[in-house]
PDB file of N, CA and C in Angstrom:
ATOM      1  N   MET A 267      20.793   8.251   2.816  1.00 83.00           N
ATOM      2  CA  MET A 267      19.385   8.236   2.453  1.00 83.00           C
ATOM      3  C   MET A 267      19.102   6.966   1.636  1.00 83.00           C
ATOM      4  N   VAL A 268      18.022   6.315   1.950  1.00 94.00           N
ATOM      5  CA  VAL A 268      17.653   5.059   1.307  1.00 94.00           C
ATOM      6  C   VAL A 268      16.868   5.335   0.014  1.00 94.00           C
ATOM      7  N   ASP A 269      17.111   4.509  -0.989  1.00 97.00           N
ATOM      8  CA  ASP A 269      16.411   4.643  -2.275  1.00 97.00           C
ATOM      9  C   ASP A 269      15.065   3.927  -2.183  1.00 97.00           C
ATOM     10  N   THR A 270      13.991   4.682  -2.196  1.00 97.00           N
ATOM     11  CA  THR A 270      12.641   4.116  -2.094  1.00 97.00           C
ATOM     12  C   THR A 270      11.957   4.011  -3.458  1.00 97.00           C
ATOM     13  N   THR A 271      12.719   4.215  -4.519  1.00 97.00           N
ATOM     14  CA  THR A 271      12.155   4.132  -5.865  1.00 97.00           C
ATOM     15  C   THR A 271      11.433   2.810  -6.119  1.00 97.00           C
ATOM     16  N   PRO A 272      12.010   1.669  -5.716  1.00 97.00           N
ATOM     17  CA  PRO A 272      11.291   0.406  -5.969  1.00 97.00           C
ATOM     18  C   PRO A 272       9.918   0.356  -5.301  1.00 97.00           C
ATOM     19  N   LEU A 273       9.809   0.893  -4.114  1.00 98.00           N
ATOM     20  CA  LEU A 273       8.508   0.907  -3.432  1.00 98.00           C
ATOM     21  C   LEU A 273       7.544   1.836  -4.154  1.00 98.00           C
ATOM     22  N   ASN A 274       8.006   3.017  -4.496  1.00 97.00           N
ATOM     23  CA  ASN A 274       7.130   3.956  -5.185  1.00 97.00           C
ATOM     24  C   ASN A 274       6.638   3.381  -6.510  1.00 97.00           C
ATOM     25  N   ARG A 275       7.512   2.705  -7.237  1.00 98.00           N
ATOM     26  CA  ARG A 275       7.113   2.095  -8.508  1.00 98.00           C
ATOM     27  C   ARG A 275       6.085   0.982  -8.294  1.00 98.00           C
ATOM     28  N   ALA A 276       6.331   0.142  -7.291  1.00 98.00           N
ATOM     29  CA  ALA A 276       5.409  -0.964  -7.024  1.00 98.00           C
ATOM     30  C   ALA A 276       4.030  -0.443  -6.639  1.00 98.00           C
ATOM     31  N   VAL A 277       3.994   0.577  -5.813  1.00 98.00           N
ATOM     32  CA  VAL A 277       2.730   1.172  -5.375  1.00 98.00           C
ATOM     33  C   VAL A 277       1.994   1.790  -6.565  1.00 98.00           C
ATOM     34  N   GLU A 278       2.724   2.515  -7.382  1.00 97.00           N
ATOM     35  CA  GLU A 278       2.103   3.160  -8.544  1.00 97.00           C
ATOM     36  C   GLU A 278       1.579   2.127  -9.534  1.00 97.00           C
ATOM     37  N   GLN A 279       2.329   1.053  -9.741  1.00 98.00           N
ATOM     38  CA  GLN A 279       1.879   0.003 -10.658  1.00 98.00           C
ATOM     39  C   GLN A 279       0.594  -0.650 -10.153  1.00 98.00           C
ATOM     40  N   PHE A 280       0.560  -0.974  -8.862  1.00 98.00           N
ATOM     41  CA  PHE A 280      -0.633  -1.594  -8.293  1.00 98.00           C
ATOM     42  C   PHE A 280      -1.821  -0.640  -8.400  1.00 98.00           C
ATOM     43  N   ALA A 281      -1.608   0.618  -8.059  1.00 98.00           N
ATOM     44  CA  ALA A 281      -2.693   1.598  -8.132  1.00 98.00           C
ATOM     45  C   ALA A 281      -3.195   1.757  -9.567  1.00 98.00           C
ATOM     46  N   ASP A 282      -2.289   1.806 -10.530  1.00 97.00           N
ATOM     47  CA  ASP A 282      -2.692   1.931 -11.935  1.00 97.00           C
ATOM     48  C   ASP A 282      -3.534   0.734 -12.369  1.00 97.00           C
ATOM     49  N   ARG A 283      -3.134  -0.449 -11.951  1.00 97.00           N
ATOM     50  CA  ARG A 283      -3.890  -1.649 -12.318  1.00 97.00           C
ATOM     51  C   ARG A 283      -5.260  -1.676 -11.647  1.00 97.00           C
ATOM     52  N   LEU A 284      -5.320  -1.187 -10.425  1.00 97.00           N
ATOM     53  CA  LEU A 284      -6.630  -1.104  -9.759  1.00 97.00           C
ATOM     54  C   LEU A 284      -7.546  -0.138 -10.502  1.00 97.00           C
ATOM     55  N   ARG A 285      -7.006   0.990 -10.918  1.00 97.00           N
ATOM     56  CA  ARG A 285      -7.810   1.990 -11.630  1.00 97.00           C
ATOM     57  C   ARG A 285      -8.317   1.456 -12.963  1.00 97.00           C
ATOM     58  N   ALA A 286      -7.538   0.580 -13.585  1.00 97.00           N
ATOM     59  CA  ALA A 286      -7.919   0.023 -14.882  1.00 97.00           C
ATOM     60  C   ALA A 286      -8.808  -1.213 -14.755  1.00 97.00           C
ATOM     61  N   ALA A 287      -8.927  -1.746 -13.555  1.00 96.00           N
ATOM     62  CA  ALA A 287      -9.698  -2.978 -13.351  1.00 96.00           C
ATOM     63  C   ALA A 287     -11.192  -2.709 -13.487  1.00 96.00           C
ATOM     64  N   PRO A 288     -11.918  -3.666 -14.010  1.00 96.00           N
ATOM     65  CA  PRO A 288     -13.372  -3.511 -14.082  1.00 96.00           C
ATOM     66  C   PRO A 288     -13.986  -3.540 -12.681  1.00 96.00           C
ATOM     67  N   GLN A 289     -15.135  -2.939 -12.572  1.00 96.00           N
ATOM     68  CA  GLN A 289     -15.834  -2.889 -11.288  1.00 96.00           C
ATOM     69  C   GLN A 289     -16.048  -4.289 -10.723  1.00 96.00           C
ATOM     70  N   SER A 290     -16.343  -5.236 -11.572  1.00 96.00           N
ATOM     71  CA  SER A 290     -16.590  -6.603 -11.093  1.00 96.00           C
ATOM     72  C   SER A 290     -15.357  -7.176 -10.407  1.00 96.00           C
ATOM     73  N   ARG A 291     -14.174  -6.876 -10.913  1.00 95.00           N
ATOM     74  CA  ARG A 291     -12.925  -7.356 -10.294  1.00 95.00           C
ATOM     75  C   ARG A 291     -12.731  -6.696  -8.933  1.00 95.00           C
ATOM     76  N   LEU A 292     -13.024  -5.409  -8.872  1.00 96.00           N
ATOM     77  CA  LEU A 292     -12.911  -4.701  -7.588  1.00 96.00           C
ATOM     78  C   LEU A 292     -13.866  -5.310  -6.560  1.00 96.00           C
ATOM     79  N   GLN A 293     -15.073  -5.605  -7.000  1.00 96.00           N
ATOM     80  CA  GLN A 293     -16.074  -6.178  -6.097  1.00 96.00           C
ATOM     81  C   GLN A 293     -15.722  -7.591  -5.654  1.00 96.00           C
ATOM     82  N   ARG A 294     -15.019  -8.327  -6.484  1.00 96.00           N
ATOM     83  CA  ARG A 294     -14.660  -9.719  -6.153  1.00 96.00           C
ATOM     84  C   ARG A 294     -13.459  -9.795  -5.231  1.00 96.00           C
ATOM     85  N   GLY A 295     -12.977  -8.701  -4.751  1.00 96.00           N
ATOM     86  CA  GLY A 295     -11.932  -8.761  -3.742  1.00 96.00           C
ATOM     87  C   GLY A 295     -10.713  -7.905  -3.977  1.00 96.00           C
ATOM     88  N   ALA A 296     -10.530  -7.387  -5.179  1.00 97.00           N
ATOM     89  CA  ALA A 296      -9.343  -6.579  -5.443  1.00 97.00           C
ATOM     90  C   ALA A 296      -9.332  -5.319  -4.586  1.00 97.00           C
ATOM     91  N   ALA A 297     -10.482  -4.687  -4.440  1.00 97.00           N
ATOM     92  CA  ALA A 297     -10.544  -3.468  -3.629  1.00 97.00           C
ATOM     93  C   ALA A 297     -10.303  -3.776  -2.155  1.00 97.00           C
ATOM     94  N   ALA A 298     -10.848  -4.870  -1.679  1.00 97.00           N
ATOM     95  CA  ALA A 298     -10.636  -5.257  -0.275  1.00 97.00           C
ATOM     96  C   ALA A 298      -9.160  -5.567  -0.029  1.00 97.00           C
ATOM     97  N   GLU A 299      -8.523  -6.227  -0.975  1.00 97.00           N
ATOM     98  CA  GLU A 299      -7.095  -6.528  -0.849  1.00 97.00           C
ATOM     99  C   GLU A 299      -6.279  -5.242  -0.839  1.00 97.00           C
ATOM    100  N   ALA A 300      -6.644  -4.305  -1.690  1.00 98.00           N
ATOM    101  CA  ALA A 300      -5.948  -3.018  -1.742  1.00 98.00           C
ATOM    102  C   ALA A 300      -6.123  -2.250  -0.436  1.00 98.00           C
ATOM    103  N   LEU A 301      -7.329  -2.252   0.104  1.00 98.00           N
ATOM    104  CA  LEU A 301      -7.563  -1.562   1.369  1.00 98.00           C
ATOM    105  C   LEU A 301      -6.750  -2.202   2.492  1.00 98.00           C
ATOM    106  N   ALA A 302      -6.698  -3.512   2.530  1.00 98.00           N
ATOM    107  CA  ALA A 302      -5.903  -4.195   3.557  1.00 98.00           C
ATOM    108  C   ALA A 302      -4.430  -3.803   3.439  1.00 98.00           C
ATOM    109  N   LEU A 303      -3.928  -3.731   2.208  1.00 98.00           N
ATOM    110  CA  LEU A 303      -2.544  -3.307   2.008  1.00 98.00           C
ATOM    111  C   LEU A 303      -2.353  -1.867   2.464  1.00 98.00           C
ATOM    112  N   ALA A 304      -3.239  -0.988   2.045  1.00 98.00           N
ATOM    113  CA  ALA A 304      -3.119   0.426   2.429  1.00 98.00           C
ATOM    114  C   ALA A 304      -3.120   0.572   3.951  1.00 98.00           C
ATOM    115  N   ARG A 305      -3.974  -0.172   4.614  1.00 98.00           N
ATOM    116  CA  ARG A 305      -4.012  -0.112   6.076  1.00 98.00           C
ATOM    117  C   ARG A 305      -2.699  -0.588   6.691  1.00 98.00           C
ATOM    118  N   GLU A 306      -2.117  -1.650   6.143  1.00 98.00           N
ATOM    119  CA  GLU A 306      -0.851  -2.163   6.673  1.00 98.00           C
ATOM    120  C   GLU A 306       0.291  -1.183   6.413  1.00 98.00           C
ATOM    121  N   LEU A 307       0.344  -0.615   5.232  1.00 98.00           N
ATOM    122  CA  LEU A 307       1.390   0.361   4.934  1.00 98.00           C
ATOM    123  C   LEU A 307       1.255   1.594   5.823  1.00 98.00           C
ATOM    124  N   ALA A 308       0.027   2.047   6.016  1.00 98.00           N
ATOM    125  CA  ALA A 308      -0.210   3.204   6.887  1.00 98.00           C
ATOM    126  C   ALA A 308       0.155   2.883   8.334  1.00 98.00           C
ATOM    127  N   ARG A 309      -0.176   1.683   8.779  1.00 97.00           N
ATOM    128  CA  ARG A 309       0.161   1.269  10.148  1.00 97.00           C
ATOM    129  C   ARG A 309       1.672   1.298  10.351  1.00 97.00           C
ATOM    130  N   ARG A 310       2.398   0.765   9.395  1.00 97.00           N
ATOM    131  CA  ARG A 310       3.856   0.737   9.502  1.00 97.00           C
ATOM    132  C   ARG A 310       4.444   2.144   9.533  1.00 97.00           C
ATOM    133  N   ALA A 311       3.927   3.019   8.696  1.00 97.00           N
ATOM    134  CA  ALA A 311       4.421   4.404   8.686  1.00 97.00           C
ATOM    135  C   ALA A 311       4.137   5.091  10.019  1.00 97.00           C
ATOM    136  N   GLN A 312       2.954   4.880  10.560  1.00 97.00           N
ATOM    137  CA  GLN A 312       2.603   5.511  11.831  1.00 97.00           C
ATOM    138  C   GLN A 312       3.471   5.003  12.974  1.00 97.00           C
ATOM    139  N   LEU A 313       3.810   3.726  12.958  1.00 96.00           N
ATOM    140  CA  LEU A 313       4.662   3.176  14.014  1.00 96.00           C
ATOM    141  C   LEU A 313       6.041   3.831  14.014  1.00 96.00           C
ATOM    142  N   VAL A 314       6.529   4.198  12.831  1.00 94.00           N
ATOM    143  CA  VAL A 314       7.818   4.878  12.736  1.00 94.00           C
ATOM    144  C   VAL A 314       7.671   6.340  13.145  1.00 94.00           C
ATOM    145  N   GLU A 315       6.629   6.989  12.654  1.00 94.00           N
ATOM    146  CA  GLU A 315       6.452   8.420  12.894  1.00 94.00           C
ATOM    147  C   GLU A 315       6.045   8.739  14.330  1.00 94.00           C
ATOM    148  N   GLU A 316       5.263   7.856  14.926  1.00 94.00           N
ATOM    149  CA  GLU A 316       4.730   8.107  16.266  1.00 94.00           C
ATOM    150  C   GLU A 316       4.908   6.867  17.149  1.00 94.00           C
ATOM    151  N   PRO A 317       6.163   6.531  17.477  1.00 92.00           N
ATOM    152  CA  PRO A 317       6.376   5.342  18.301  1.00 92.00           C
ATOM    153  C   PRO A 317       5.671   5.469  19.648  1.00 92.00           C
ATOM    154  N   GLY A 318       5.128   4.362  20.094  1.00 92.00           N
ATOM    155  CA  GLY A 318       4.440   4.367  21.379  1.00 92.00           C
ATOM    156  C   GLY A 318       2.975   4.756  21.293  1.00 92.00           C
ATOM    157  N   ARG A 319       2.551   5.219  20.153  1.00 95.00           N
ATOM    158  CA  ARG A 319       1.144   5.605  19.971  1.00 95.00           C
ATOM    159  C   ARG A 319       0.437   4.529  19.148  1.00 95.00           C
ATOM    160  N   GLN A 320      -0.771   4.222  19.524  1.00 95.00           N
ATOM    161  CA  GLN A 320      -1.573   3.229  18.801  1.00 95.00           C
ATOM    162  C   GLN A 320      -1.889   3.767  17.405  1.00 95.00           C
ATOM    163  N   PRO A 321      -1.521   3.023  16.340  1.00 95.00           N
ATOM    164  CA  PRO A 321      -1.828   3.495  14.983  1.00 95.00           C
ATOM    165  C   PRO A 321      -3.338   3.589  14.742  1.00 95.00           C
ATOM    166  N   ARG A 322      -3.710   4.584  13.979  1.00 96.00           N
ATOM    167  CA  ARG A 322      -5.108   4.752  13.592  1.00 96.00           C
ATOM    168  C   ARG A 322      -5.356   3.922  12.336  1.00 96.00           C
ATOM    169  N   GLU A 323      -6.544   3.375  12.206  1.00 96.00           N
ATOM    170  CA  GLU A 323      -6.864   2.560  11.032  1.00 96.00           C
ATOM    171  C   GLU A 323      -7.384   3.439   9.903  1.00 96.00           C
ATOM    172  N   MET A 324      -6.842   3.211   8.730  1.00 96.00           N
ATOM    173  CA  MET A 324      -7.312   3.933   7.556  1.00 96.00           C
ATOM    174  C   MET A 324      -8.769   3.538   7.302  1.00 96.00           C
ATOM    175  N   PRO A 325      -9.641   4.510   7.091  1.00 97.00           N
ATOM    176  CA  PRO A 325     -11.051   4.174   6.868  1.00 97.00           C
ATOM    177  C   PRO A 325     -11.283   3.572   5.488  1.00 97.00           C
ATOM    178  N   ASP A 326     -12.363   2.862   5.361  1.00 97.00           N
ATOM    179  CA  ASP A 326     -12.776   2.316   4.070  1.00 97.00           C
ATOM    180  C   ASP A 326     -13.499   3.428   3.320  1.00 97.00           C
ATOM    181  N   ALA A 327     -12.875   3.941   2.276  1.00 96.00           N
ATOM    182  CA  ALA A 327     -13.452   5.037   1.504  1.00 96.00           C
ATOM    183  C   ALA A 327     -14.181   4.531   0.260  1.00 96.00           C
ATOM    184  N   GLY A 328     -14.349   3.221   0.165  1.00 96.00           N
ATOM    185  CA  GLY A 328     -15.063   2.647  -0.967  1.00 96.00           C
ATOM    186  C   GLY A 328     -14.114   2.077  -2.001  1.00 96.00           C
ATOM    187  N   MET A 329     -14.650   1.165  -2.808  1.00 96.00           N
ATOM    188  CA  MET A 329     -13.794   0.435  -3.738  1.00 96.00           C
ATOM    189  C   MET A 329     -13.132   1.309  -4.788  1.00 96.00           C
ATOM    190  N   PHE A 330     -13.747   2.420  -5.142  1.00 96.00           N
ATOM    191  CA  PHE A 330     -13.155   3.270  -6.168  1.00 96.00           C
ATOM    192  C   PHE A 330     -12.052   4.159  -5.613  1.00 96.00           C
ATOM    193  N   ALA A 331     -11.910   4.216  -4.304  1.00 97.00           N
ATOM    194  CA  ALA A 331     -10.843   4.999  -3.670  1.00 97.00           C
ATOM    195  C   ALA A 331      -9.656   4.129  -3.274  1.00 97.00           C
ATOM    196  N   ALA A 332      -9.780   2.821  -3.437  1.00 97.00           N
ATOM    197  CA  ALA A 332      -8.733   1.904  -2.976  1.00 97.00           C
ATOM    198  C   ALA A 332      -7.378   2.199  -3.615  1.00 97.00           C
ATOM    199  N   ALA A 333      -7.354   2.511  -4.895  1.00 97.00           N
ATOM    200  CA  ALA A 333      -6.079   2.809  -5.569  1.00 97.00           C
ATOM    201  C   ALA A 333      -5.413   4.031  -4.951  1.00 97.00           C
ATOM    202  N   ASP A 334      -6.204   5.056  -4.691  1.00 97.00           N
ATOM    203  CA  ASP A 334      -5.649   6.274  -4.088  1.00 97.00           C
ATOM    204  C   ASP A 334      -5.158   6.002  -2.670  1.00 97.00           C
ATOM    205  N   GLN A 335      -5.864   5.165  -1.945  1.00 98.00           N
ATOM    206  CA  GLN A 335      -5.444   4.847  -0.585  1.00 98.00           C
ATOM    207  C   GLN A 335      -4.112   4.092  -0.588  1.00 98.00           C
ATOM    208  N   VAL A 336      -3.936   3.185  -1.532  1.00 98.00           N
ATOM    209  CA  VAL A 336      -2.662   2.469  -1.660  1.00 98.00           C
ATOM    210  C   VAL A 336      -1.547   3.465  -1.983  1.00 98.00           C
ATOM    211  N   MET A 337      -1.807   4.376  -2.899  1.00 97.00           N
ATOM    212  CA  MET A 337      -0.796   5.373  -3.282  1.00 97.00           C
ATOM    213  C   MET A 337      -0.377   6.231  -2.092  1.00 97.00           C
ATOM    214  N   VAL A 338      -1.345   6.770  -1.393  1.00 97.00           N
ATOM    215  CA  VAL A 338      -1.046   7.653  -0.261  1.00 97.00           C
ATOM    216  C   VAL A 338      -0.269   6.905   0.818  1.00 97.00           C
ATOM    217  N   ALA A 339      -0.762   5.740   1.203  1.00 98.00           N
ATOM    218  CA  ALA A 339      -0.109   4.979   2.267  1.00 98.00           C
ATOM    219  C   ALA A 339       1.292   4.532   1.840  1.00 98.00           C
ATOM    220  N   GLY A 340       1.439   4.101   0.597  1.00 98.00           N
ATOM    221  CA  GLY A 340       2.745   3.660   0.123  1.00 98.00           C
ATOM    222  C   GLY A 340       3.756   4.781   0.071  1.00 98.00           C
ATOM    223  N   HIS A 341       3.344   5.931  -0.415  1.00 97.00           N
ATOM    224  CA  HIS A 341       4.261   7.066  -0.484  1.00 97.00           C
ATOM    225  C   HIS A 341       4.584   7.598   0.910  1.00 97.00           C
ATOM    226  N   ASP A 342       3.612   7.579   1.809  1.00 97.00           N
ATOM    227  CA  ASP A 342       3.886   7.986   3.194  1.00 97.00           C
ATOM    228  C   ASP A 342       4.917   7.062   3.836  1.00 97.00           C
ATOM    229  N   LEU A 343       4.761   5.764   3.627  1.00 98.00           N
ATOM    230  CA  LEU A 343       5.720   4.820   4.189  1.00 98.00           C
ATOM    231  C   LEU A 343       7.102   5.039   3.580  1.00 98.00           C
ATOM    232  N   ALA A 344       7.163   5.268   2.286  1.00 97.00           N
ATOM    233  CA  ALA A 344       8.455   5.482   1.623  1.00 97.00           C
ATOM    234  C   ALA A 344       9.222   6.649   2.244  1.00 97.00           C
ATOM    235  N   LEU A 345       8.509   7.631   2.731  1.00 96.00           N
ATOM    236  CA  LEU A 345       9.159   8.802   3.326  1.00 96.00           C
ATOM    237  C   LEU A 345       9.853   8.501   4.649  1.00 96.00           C
ATOM    238  N   VAL A 346       9.440   7.450   5.335  1.00 97.00           N
ATOM    239  CA  VAL A 346       9.995   7.192   6.672  1.00 97.00           C
ATOM    240  C   VAL A 346      10.891   5.959   6.745  1.00 97.00           C
ATOM    241  N   LEU A 347      11.020   5.212   5.663  1.00 97.00           N
ATOM    242  CA  LEU A 347      11.866   4.024   5.694  1.00 97.00           C
ATOM    243  C   LEU A 347      13.338   4.425   5.779  1.00 97.00           C
ATOM    244  N   THR A 348      14.105   3.608   6.505  1.00 95.00           N
ATOM    245  CA  THR A 348      15.500   3.967   6.751  1.00 95.00           C
ATOM    246  C   THR A 348      16.508   2.932   6.268  1.00 95.00           C
ATOM    247  N   SER A 349      16.044   1.830   5.694  1.00 96.00           N
ATOM    248  CA  SER A 349      16.992   0.813   5.233  1.00 96.00           C
ATOM    249  C   SER A 349      16.482   0.140   3.957  1.00 96.00           C
ATOM    250  N   GLU A 350      17.426  -0.420   3.218  1.00 97.00           N
ATOM    251  CA  GLU A 350      17.078  -1.162   2.005  1.00 97.00           C
ATOM    252  C   GLU A 350      16.219  -2.374   2.353  1.00 97.00           C
ATOM    253  N   ALA A 351      16.474  -2.991   3.495  1.00 97.00           N
ATOM    254  CA  ALA A 351      15.687  -4.156   3.916  1.00 97.00           C
ATOM    255  C   ALA A 351      14.227  -3.777   4.134  1.00 97.00           C
ATOM    256  N   GLU A 352      13.987  -2.609   4.709  1.00 97.00           N
ATOM    257  CA  GLU A 352      12.610  -2.145   4.911  1.00 97.00           C
ATOM    258  C   GLU A 352      11.925  -1.888   3.573  1.00 97.00           C
ATOM    259  N   VAL A 353      12.659  -1.326   2.632  1.00 98.00           N
ATOM    260  CA  VAL A 353      12.101  -1.078   1.295  1.00 98.00           C
ATOM    261  C   VAL A 353      11.745  -2.402   0.633  1.00 98.00           C
ATOM    262  N   LYS A 354      12.651  -3.373   0.695  1.00 98.00           N
ATOM    263  CA  LYS A 354      12.388  -4.686   0.094  1.00 98.00           C
ATOM    264  C   LYS A 354      11.166  -5.346   0.709  1.00 98.00           C
ATOM    265  N   GLU A 355      11.028  -5.245   2.020  1.00 98.00           N
ATOM    266  CA  GLU A 355       9.878  -5.833   2.703  1.00 98.00           C
ATOM    267  C   GLU A 355       8.582  -5.157   2.242  1.00 98.00           C
ATOM    268  N   ALA A 356       8.591  -3.850   2.127  1.00 98.00           N
ATOM    269  CA  ALA A 356       7.402  -3.122   1.692  1.00 98.00           C
ATOM    270  C   ALA A 356       7.050  -3.478   0.242  1.00 98.00           C
ATOM    271  N   VAL A 357       8.049  -3.584  -0.609  1.00 98.00           N
ATOM    272  CA  VAL A 357       7.810  -3.975  -2.003  1.00 98.00           C
ATOM    273  C   VAL A 357       7.195  -5.370  -2.044  1.00 98.00           C
ATOM    274  N   ARG A 358       7.712  -6.264  -1.225  1.00 98.00           N
ATOM    275  CA  ARG A 358       7.173  -7.631  -1.166  1.00 98.00           C
ATOM    276  C   ARG A 358       5.692  -7.600  -0.782  1.00 98.00           C
ATOM    277  N   LEU A 359       5.347  -6.780   0.203  1.00 98.00           N
ATOM    278  CA  LEU A 359       3.943  -6.667   0.622  1.00 98.00           C
ATOM    279  C   LEU A 359       3.059  -6.202  -0.530  1.00 98.00           C
ATOM    280  N   VAL A 360       3.520  -5.200  -1.259  1.00 98.00           N
ATOM    281  CA  VAL A 360       2.750  -4.652  -2.381  1.00 98.00           C
ATOM    282  C   VAL A 360       2.590  -5.717  -3.477  1.00 98.00           C
ATOM    283  N   GLU A 361       3.682  -6.365  -3.827  1.00 98.00           N
ATOM    284  CA  GLU A 361       3.615  -7.370  -4.892  1.00 98.00           C
ATOM    285  C   GLU A 361       2.710  -8.548  -4.522  1.00 98.00           C
ATOM    286  N   GLU A 362       2.771  -8.972  -3.278  1.00 98.00           N
ATOM    287  CA  GLU A 362       1.913 -10.069  -2.845  1.00 98.00           C
ATOM    288  C   GLU A 362       0.443  -9.657  -2.855  1.00 98.00           C
ATOM    289  N   ALA A 363       0.152  -8.440  -2.413  1.00 98.00           N
ATOM    290  CA  ALA A 363      -1.224  -7.952  -2.418  1.00 98.00           C
ATOM    291  C   ALA A 363      -1.745  -7.837  -3.850  1.00 98.00           C
ATOM    292  N   GLN A 364      -0.909  -7.345  -4.748  1.00 97.00           N
ATOM    293  CA  GLN A 364      -1.307  -7.225  -6.152  1.00 97.00           C
ATOM    294  C   GLN A 364      -1.621  -8.604  -6.730  1.00 97.00           C
ATOM    295  N   GLN A 365      -0.801  -9.572  -6.402  1.00 97.00           N
ATOM    296  CA  GLN A 365      -1.033 -10.940  -6.887  1.00 97.00           C
ATOM    297  C   GLN A 365      -2.343 -11.480  -6.338  1.00 97.00           C
ATOM    298  N   ARG A 366      -2.584 -11.298  -5.047  1.00 97.00           N
ATOM    299  CA  ARG A 366      -3.840 -11.779  -4.452  1.00 97.00           C
ATOM    300  C   ARG A 366      -5.052 -11.071  -5.038  1.00 97.00           C
ATOM    301  N   ALA A 367      -4.874  -9.792  -5.383  1.00 96.00           N
ATOM    302  CA  ALA A 367      -5.974  -8.995  -5.952  1.00 96.00           C
ATOM    303  C   ALA A 367      -6.296  -9.424  -7.385  1.00 96.00           C
ATOM    304  N   GLY A 368      -5.338 -10.034  -8.040  1.00 95.00           N
ATOM    305  CA  GLY A 368      -5.570 -10.500  -9.399  1.00 95.00           C
ATOM    306  C   GLY A 368      -5.595  -9.396 -10.437  1.00 95.00           C
ATOM    307  N   VAL A 369      -4.837  -8.351 -10.183  1.00 94.00           N
ATOM    308  CA  VAL A 369      -4.775  -7.255 -11.164  1.00 94.00           C
ATOM    309  C   VAL A 369      -3.344  -7.029 -11.632  1.00 94.00           C
TER     310      VAL A 369
END
């Protein structure tokens, strides 16, 4: 079994920072960056869970839901990862998105 703790921590940290961010920061792109990350994490999880099926796109639930969407998608992906390399790649995605979001 692969240790997904680093991914779970990265996702939780990003989500916490999004929740603490002012509305103006969310509007200037942090929420959009978070949604893009959540969609990518969800896409990756779906490709593992349902190979051969076209992944569904996570809907835009609004800027105040972006943190929760990152959490859900990140934890879902953590459940299906099978290697340390996959965990490292997912952590890299989260960290890069957090940096771009500026939170």
